[in-house]
Every structure is written in structure tokens, then in C-alpha cells.
mmCIF file of C-alpha atoms in Angstrom:
data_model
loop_
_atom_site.group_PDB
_atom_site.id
_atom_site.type_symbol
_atom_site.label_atom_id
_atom_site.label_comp_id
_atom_site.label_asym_id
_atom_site.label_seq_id
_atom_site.Cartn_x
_atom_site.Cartn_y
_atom_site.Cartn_z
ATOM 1 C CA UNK A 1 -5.756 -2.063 11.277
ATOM 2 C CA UNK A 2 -4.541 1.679 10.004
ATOM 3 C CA UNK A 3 -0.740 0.244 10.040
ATOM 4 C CA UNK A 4 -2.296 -2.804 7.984
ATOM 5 C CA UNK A 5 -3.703 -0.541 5.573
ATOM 6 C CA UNK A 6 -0.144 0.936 4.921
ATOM 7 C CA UNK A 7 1.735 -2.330 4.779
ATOM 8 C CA UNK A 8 -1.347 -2.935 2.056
ATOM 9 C CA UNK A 9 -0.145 0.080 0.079
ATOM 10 C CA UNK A 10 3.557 -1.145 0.580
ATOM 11 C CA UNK A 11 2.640 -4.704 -0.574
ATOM 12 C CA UNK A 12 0.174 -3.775 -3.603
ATOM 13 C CA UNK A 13 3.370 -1.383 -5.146
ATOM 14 C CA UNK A 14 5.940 -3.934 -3.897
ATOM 15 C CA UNK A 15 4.877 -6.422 -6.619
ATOM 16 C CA UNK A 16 5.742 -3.875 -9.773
ATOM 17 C CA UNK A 17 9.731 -3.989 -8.217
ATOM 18 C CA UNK A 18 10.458 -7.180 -6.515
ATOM 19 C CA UNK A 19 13.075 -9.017 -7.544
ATOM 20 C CA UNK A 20 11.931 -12.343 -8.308
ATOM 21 C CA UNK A 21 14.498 -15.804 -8.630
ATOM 22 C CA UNK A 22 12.016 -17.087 -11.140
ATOM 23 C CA UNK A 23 11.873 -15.550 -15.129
ATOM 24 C CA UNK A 24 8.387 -15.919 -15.542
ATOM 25 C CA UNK A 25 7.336 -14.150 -12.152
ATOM 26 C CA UNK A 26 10.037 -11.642 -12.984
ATOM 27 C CA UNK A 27 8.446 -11.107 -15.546
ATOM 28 C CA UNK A 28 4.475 -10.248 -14.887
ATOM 29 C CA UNK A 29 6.248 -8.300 -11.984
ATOM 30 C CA UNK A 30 7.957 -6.269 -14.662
ATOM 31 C CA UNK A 31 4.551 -6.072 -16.553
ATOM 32 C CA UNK A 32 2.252 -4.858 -13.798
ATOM 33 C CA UNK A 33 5.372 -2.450 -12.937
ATOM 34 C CA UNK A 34 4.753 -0.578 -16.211
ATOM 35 C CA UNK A 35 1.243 -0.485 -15.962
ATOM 36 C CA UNK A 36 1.469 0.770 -12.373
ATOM 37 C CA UNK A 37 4.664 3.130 -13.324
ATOM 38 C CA UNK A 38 3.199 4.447 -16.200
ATOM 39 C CA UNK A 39 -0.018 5.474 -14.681
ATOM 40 C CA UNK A 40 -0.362 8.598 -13.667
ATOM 41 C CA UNK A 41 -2.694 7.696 -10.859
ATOM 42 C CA UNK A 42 -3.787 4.380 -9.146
ATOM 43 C CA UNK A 43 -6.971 3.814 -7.723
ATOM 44 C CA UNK A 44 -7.909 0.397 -5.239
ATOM 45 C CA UNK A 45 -11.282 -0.444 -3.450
ATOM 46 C CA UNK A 46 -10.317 -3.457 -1.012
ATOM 47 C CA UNK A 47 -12.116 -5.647 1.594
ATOM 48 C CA UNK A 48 -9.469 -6.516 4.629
ATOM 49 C CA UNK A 49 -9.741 -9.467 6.758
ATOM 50 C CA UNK A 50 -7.061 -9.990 9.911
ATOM 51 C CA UNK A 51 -7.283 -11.364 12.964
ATOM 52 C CA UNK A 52 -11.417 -11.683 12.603
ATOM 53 C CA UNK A 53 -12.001 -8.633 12.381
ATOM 54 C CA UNK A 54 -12.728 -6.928 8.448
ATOM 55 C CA UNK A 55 -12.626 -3.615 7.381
ATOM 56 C CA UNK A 56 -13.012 -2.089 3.728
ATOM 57 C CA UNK A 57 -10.375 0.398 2.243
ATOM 58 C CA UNK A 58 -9.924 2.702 -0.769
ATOM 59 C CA UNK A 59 -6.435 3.690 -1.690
ATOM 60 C CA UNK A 60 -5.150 6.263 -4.312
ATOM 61 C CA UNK A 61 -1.581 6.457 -5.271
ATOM 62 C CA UNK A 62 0.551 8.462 -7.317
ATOM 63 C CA UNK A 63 4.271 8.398 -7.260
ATOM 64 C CA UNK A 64 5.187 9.204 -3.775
ATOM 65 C CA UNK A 65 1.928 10.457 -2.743
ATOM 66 C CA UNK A 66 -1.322 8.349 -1.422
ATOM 67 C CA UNK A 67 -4.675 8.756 0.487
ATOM 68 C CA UNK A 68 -6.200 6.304 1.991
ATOM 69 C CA UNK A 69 -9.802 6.434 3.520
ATOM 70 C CA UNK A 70 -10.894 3.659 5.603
ATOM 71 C CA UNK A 71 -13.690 3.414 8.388
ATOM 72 C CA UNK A 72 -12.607 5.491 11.485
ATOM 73 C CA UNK A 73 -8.721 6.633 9.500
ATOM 74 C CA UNK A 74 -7.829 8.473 6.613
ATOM 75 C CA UNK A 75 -4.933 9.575 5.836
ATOM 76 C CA UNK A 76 -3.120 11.300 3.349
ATOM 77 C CA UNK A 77 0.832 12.017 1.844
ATOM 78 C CA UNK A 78 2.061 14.623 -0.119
ATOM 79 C CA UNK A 79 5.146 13.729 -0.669
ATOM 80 C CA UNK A 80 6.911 15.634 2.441
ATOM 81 C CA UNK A 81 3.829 15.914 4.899
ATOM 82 C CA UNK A 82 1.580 13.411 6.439
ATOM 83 C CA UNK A 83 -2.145 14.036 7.969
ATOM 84 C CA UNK A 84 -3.452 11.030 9.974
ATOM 85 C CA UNK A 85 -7.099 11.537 11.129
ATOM 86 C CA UNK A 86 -8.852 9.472 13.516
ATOM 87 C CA UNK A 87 -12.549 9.527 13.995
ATOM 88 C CA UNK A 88 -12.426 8.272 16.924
ATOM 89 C CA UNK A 89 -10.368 10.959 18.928
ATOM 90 C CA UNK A 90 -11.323 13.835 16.540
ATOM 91 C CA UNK A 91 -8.189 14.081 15.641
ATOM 92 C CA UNK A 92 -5.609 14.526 13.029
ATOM 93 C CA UNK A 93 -2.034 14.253 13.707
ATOM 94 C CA UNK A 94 0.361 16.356 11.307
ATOM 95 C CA UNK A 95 4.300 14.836 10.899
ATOM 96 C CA UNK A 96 7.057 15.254 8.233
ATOM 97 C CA UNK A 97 8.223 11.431 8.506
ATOM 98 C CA UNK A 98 11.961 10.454 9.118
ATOM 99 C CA UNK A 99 13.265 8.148 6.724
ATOM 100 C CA UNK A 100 12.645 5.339 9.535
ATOM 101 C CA UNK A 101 9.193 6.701 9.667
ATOM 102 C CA UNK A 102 8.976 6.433 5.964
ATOM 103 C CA UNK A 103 10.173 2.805 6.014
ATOM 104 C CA UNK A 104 6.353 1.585 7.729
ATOM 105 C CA UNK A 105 4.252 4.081 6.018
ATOM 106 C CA UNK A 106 5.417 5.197 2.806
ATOM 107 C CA UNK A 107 5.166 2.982 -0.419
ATOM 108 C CA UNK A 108 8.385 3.696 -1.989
ATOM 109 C CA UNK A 109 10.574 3.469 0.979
ATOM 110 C CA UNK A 110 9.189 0.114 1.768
ATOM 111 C CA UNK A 111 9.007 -0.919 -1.977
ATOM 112 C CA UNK A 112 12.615 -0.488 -2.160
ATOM 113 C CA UNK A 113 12.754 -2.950 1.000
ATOM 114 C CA UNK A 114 10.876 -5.281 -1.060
ATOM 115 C CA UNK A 115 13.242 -5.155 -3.886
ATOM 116 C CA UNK A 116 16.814 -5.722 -2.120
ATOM 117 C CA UNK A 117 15.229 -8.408 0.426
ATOM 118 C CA UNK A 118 12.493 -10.939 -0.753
ATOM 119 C CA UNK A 119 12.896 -13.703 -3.307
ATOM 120 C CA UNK A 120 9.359 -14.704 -5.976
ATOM 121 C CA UNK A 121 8.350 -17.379 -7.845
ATOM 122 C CA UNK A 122 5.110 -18.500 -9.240
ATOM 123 C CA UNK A 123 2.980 -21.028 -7.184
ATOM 124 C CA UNK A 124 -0.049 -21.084 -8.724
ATOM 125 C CA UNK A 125 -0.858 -21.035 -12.341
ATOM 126 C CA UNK A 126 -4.863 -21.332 -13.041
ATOM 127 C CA UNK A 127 -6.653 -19.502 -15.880
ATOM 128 C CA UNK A 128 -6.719 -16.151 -16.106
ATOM 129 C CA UNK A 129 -4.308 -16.007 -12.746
ATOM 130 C CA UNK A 130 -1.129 -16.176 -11.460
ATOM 131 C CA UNK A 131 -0.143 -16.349 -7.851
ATOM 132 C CA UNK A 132 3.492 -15.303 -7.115
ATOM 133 C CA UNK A 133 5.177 -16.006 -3.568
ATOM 134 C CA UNK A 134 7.515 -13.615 -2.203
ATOM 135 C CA UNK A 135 9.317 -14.578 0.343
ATOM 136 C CA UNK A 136 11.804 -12.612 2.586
ATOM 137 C CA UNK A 137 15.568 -13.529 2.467
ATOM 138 C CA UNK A 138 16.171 -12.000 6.282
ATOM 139 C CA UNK A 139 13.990 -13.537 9.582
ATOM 140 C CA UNK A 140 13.675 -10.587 10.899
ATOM 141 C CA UNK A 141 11.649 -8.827 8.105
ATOM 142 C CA UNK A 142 8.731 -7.348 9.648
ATOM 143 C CA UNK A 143 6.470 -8.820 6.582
ATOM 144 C CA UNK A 144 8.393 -12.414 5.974
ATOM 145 C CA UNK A 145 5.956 -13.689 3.131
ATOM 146 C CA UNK A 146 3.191 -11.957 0.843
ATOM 147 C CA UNK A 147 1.466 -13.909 -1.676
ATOM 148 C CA UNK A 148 0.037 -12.179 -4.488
ATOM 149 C CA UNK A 149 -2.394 -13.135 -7.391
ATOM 150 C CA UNK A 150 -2.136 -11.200 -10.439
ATOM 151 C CA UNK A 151 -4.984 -11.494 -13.093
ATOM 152 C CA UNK A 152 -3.220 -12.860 -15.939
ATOM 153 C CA UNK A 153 -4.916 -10.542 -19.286
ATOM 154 C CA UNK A 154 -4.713 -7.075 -16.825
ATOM 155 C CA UNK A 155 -1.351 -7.918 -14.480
ATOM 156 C CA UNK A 156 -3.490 -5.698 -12.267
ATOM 157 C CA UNK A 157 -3.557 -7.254 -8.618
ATOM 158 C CA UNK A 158 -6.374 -9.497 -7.491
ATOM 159 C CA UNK A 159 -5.760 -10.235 -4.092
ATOM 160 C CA UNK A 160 -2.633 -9.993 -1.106
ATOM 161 C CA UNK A 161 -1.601 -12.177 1.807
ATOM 162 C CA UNK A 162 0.588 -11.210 4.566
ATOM 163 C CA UNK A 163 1.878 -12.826 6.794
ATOM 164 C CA UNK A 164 3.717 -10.672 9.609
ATOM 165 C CA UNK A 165 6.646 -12.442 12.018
ATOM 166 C CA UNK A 166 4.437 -11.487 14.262
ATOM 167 C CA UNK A 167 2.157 -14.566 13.177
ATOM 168 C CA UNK A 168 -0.547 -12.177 11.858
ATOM 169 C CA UNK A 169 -1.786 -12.713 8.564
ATOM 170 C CA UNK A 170 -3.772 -10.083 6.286
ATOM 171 C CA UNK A 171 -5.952 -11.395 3.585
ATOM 172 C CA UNK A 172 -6.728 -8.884 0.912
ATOM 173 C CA UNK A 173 -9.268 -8.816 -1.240
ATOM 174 C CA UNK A 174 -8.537 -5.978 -4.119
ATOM 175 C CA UNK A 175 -12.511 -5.650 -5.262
ATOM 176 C CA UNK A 176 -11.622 -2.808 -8.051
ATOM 177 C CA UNK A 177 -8.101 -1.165 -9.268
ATOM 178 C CA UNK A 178 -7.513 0.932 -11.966
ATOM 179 C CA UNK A 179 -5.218 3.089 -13.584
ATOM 180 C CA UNK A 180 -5.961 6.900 -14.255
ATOM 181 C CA UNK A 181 -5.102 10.383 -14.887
ATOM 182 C CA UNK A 182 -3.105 12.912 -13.124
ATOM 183 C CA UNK A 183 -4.806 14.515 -9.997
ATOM 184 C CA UNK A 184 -4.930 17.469 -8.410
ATOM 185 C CA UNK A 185 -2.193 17.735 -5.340
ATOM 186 C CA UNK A 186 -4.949 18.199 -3.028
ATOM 187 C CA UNK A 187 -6.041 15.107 -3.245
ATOM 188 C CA UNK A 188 -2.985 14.177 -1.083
ATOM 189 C CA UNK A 189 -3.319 17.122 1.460
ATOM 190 C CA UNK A 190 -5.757 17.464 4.666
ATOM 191 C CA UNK A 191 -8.627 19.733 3.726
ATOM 192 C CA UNK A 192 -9.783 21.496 7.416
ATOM 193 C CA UNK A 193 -12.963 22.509 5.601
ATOM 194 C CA UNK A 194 -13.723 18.793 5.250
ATOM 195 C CA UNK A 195 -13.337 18.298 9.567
ATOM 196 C CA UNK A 196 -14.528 21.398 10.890
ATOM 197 C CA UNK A 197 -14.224 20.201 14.587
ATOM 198 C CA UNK A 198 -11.194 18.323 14.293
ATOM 199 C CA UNK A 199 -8.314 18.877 16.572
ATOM 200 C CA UNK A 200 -4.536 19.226 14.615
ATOM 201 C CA UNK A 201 -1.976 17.723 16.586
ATOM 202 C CA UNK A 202 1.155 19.567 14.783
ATOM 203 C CA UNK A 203 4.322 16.969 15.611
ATOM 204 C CA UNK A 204 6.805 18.516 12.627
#
């Protein structure tokens, strides 16, 4: 579920960059990309359902950096370094992630796999939303379709399927986003006065 959380992240920032065949899903792509861009911090509370099992998430981004804090995980980004904690072990794992590591954990690496390599067009076209299909152009993608609805007034994200070549599928259900100021950087750093007893595992 913690590697579903970051293809989540990867998926809700894909939408603002896509490359989409259609005009008009080009462009409230290119709308929720400069309200997403432009913000200088992005905050999501989500409700996760895969494989029956459901999990709730909340997700802050900005630019390269993100924390997300999840039942049992958290983890955050600065940029360079990544802390993964896990309740269950009592541990958090430190790494500076390769640029293959970046491609399955960190937004903008996979956002720019997003861009060059899946196809979207509207589907669905029902008051105040707009669902957008996005499909990847190569079978071996490791996510080969999301769908995502956009609220039509905001262009702010309302929910995300994916569905992994695995045969998985993710449903998302994005309960509250919004845009915000800047934050500190240490909202993107482990804090070991937050997890007194936790064990570092230090893999840079």
C-alpha cells in the first residue's frame, strides 16, 4: 500500500503535464497545471481502496519535495534525501534515491513519464465534472491507464483510478485538496524528536 501511496502522488501531479490527444482535456490539464504549478504548496486528504483492503492518506507537495503520512508509513522528500518510517518495524530507512529510484517514488521523475508516454481524452462530461482517460502508449508501463475526474469550477482533482499491468486497480478518493503557502523545509525532513525509539537504517 506505501508504493500505492507514491504512484498516488505520481498520478495526482501527472494530470497538470500529460499530454493529452484531445484539445479540451489538454486543456483542463493545462488549467489544473497552473493552479498546481503556481501554488506554492499542495495539500490532499484521500481515502484508498485496492485489492479490499482501504487505507486513508494525507499528502503535501511542493515542487520536488512531499510528505506523506499514512497509517503504519510516513515518509518524507527533501529534494535529495528520503526518510521512510515504518511503524511496524520501528524503523526508518534513510536513502539518497538513484534516478531509477526516483522513477517509482518521486513525483516529478514519474510526471515526466506521464508526459512523453500516455495519451488523454475526456470520457465523461457531467456537471460540475470532467473525467479524463489517460492511457499509456507502451504495454509495458508499470501504470497502463489512470482515470481522473477533475471538478469542473476548481480543476482541482476529485478522484484517481489505476490500473497497474499487474491487474491491480487503485481507486482514489481525494476527500480535500488545496492550494497554499510556502512551508518551512522541515516539513519535508525526518524529525528524530518526533520517533524517539526509532531505529535509522542509513543506506546513502
Amino acid at each position: 500500500m506505501h508504493k500505492v501511496l507514491l504512484s498516488l502522488i505520481a498520478a495526482l501531479l501527472s494530470i497538470t503535464t500529460v499530454n493529452a490527444a484531445n484539445p479540451q482535456a489538454d486543456g483542463l490539464l493545462r488549467q489544473a497545471a497552473d493552479k498546481l504549478r503556481n501554488a506554492k504548496s499542495v495539500s490532499a486528504t484521500c481515502a484508498i481502496n485496492s485489492d479490499g483492503h482501504s487505507t486513508q492518506a494525507r499528502i503535501i507537495m511542493s515542487g520536488r519535495r512531499f510528505r506523506i503520512e499514512s497509517p503504519g508509513y510516513a515518509t518524507w522528500f527533501d529534494g535529495r534525501t528520503q526518510w521512510t518510517y515504518s511503524a511496524s518495524t520501528g524503523e526508518v530507512t534513510v536513502t539518497e534515491p538513484t534516478a531509477g529510484e526516483l522513477a517509482e517514488s518521486n513525483p516529478l521523475s514519474v510526471i515526466e513519464a506521464f508526459t512523453s508516454a500516455y495519451n488523454s481524452s475526456i470520457t465523461s462530461a457531467a456537471g460540475d465534472t470532467r473525467r479524463i482517460s489517460m492511457k499509456a502508449r507502451r504495454s509495458d508501463a508499470e501504470i497502463i491507464s489512470a482515470e481522473v475526474t477533475l471538478n469542473a469550477r476548481t480543476t482541482l482533482p476529485v478522484s484517481i483510478d489505476l490500473t497497474y499491468t499487474s491487474g491491480q486497480k487503485v481507486a482514489v478518493s481525494i476527500e480535500a485538496i488545496s492550494t497554499g503557502g510556502a512551508l518551512p523545509s522541515s516539513t519535508f525532513t525526518f524529525d528524530k524528536a518526533h520517533y524517539p525509539g526509532a531505529t535509522i537504517n542509513d543506506l546513502r
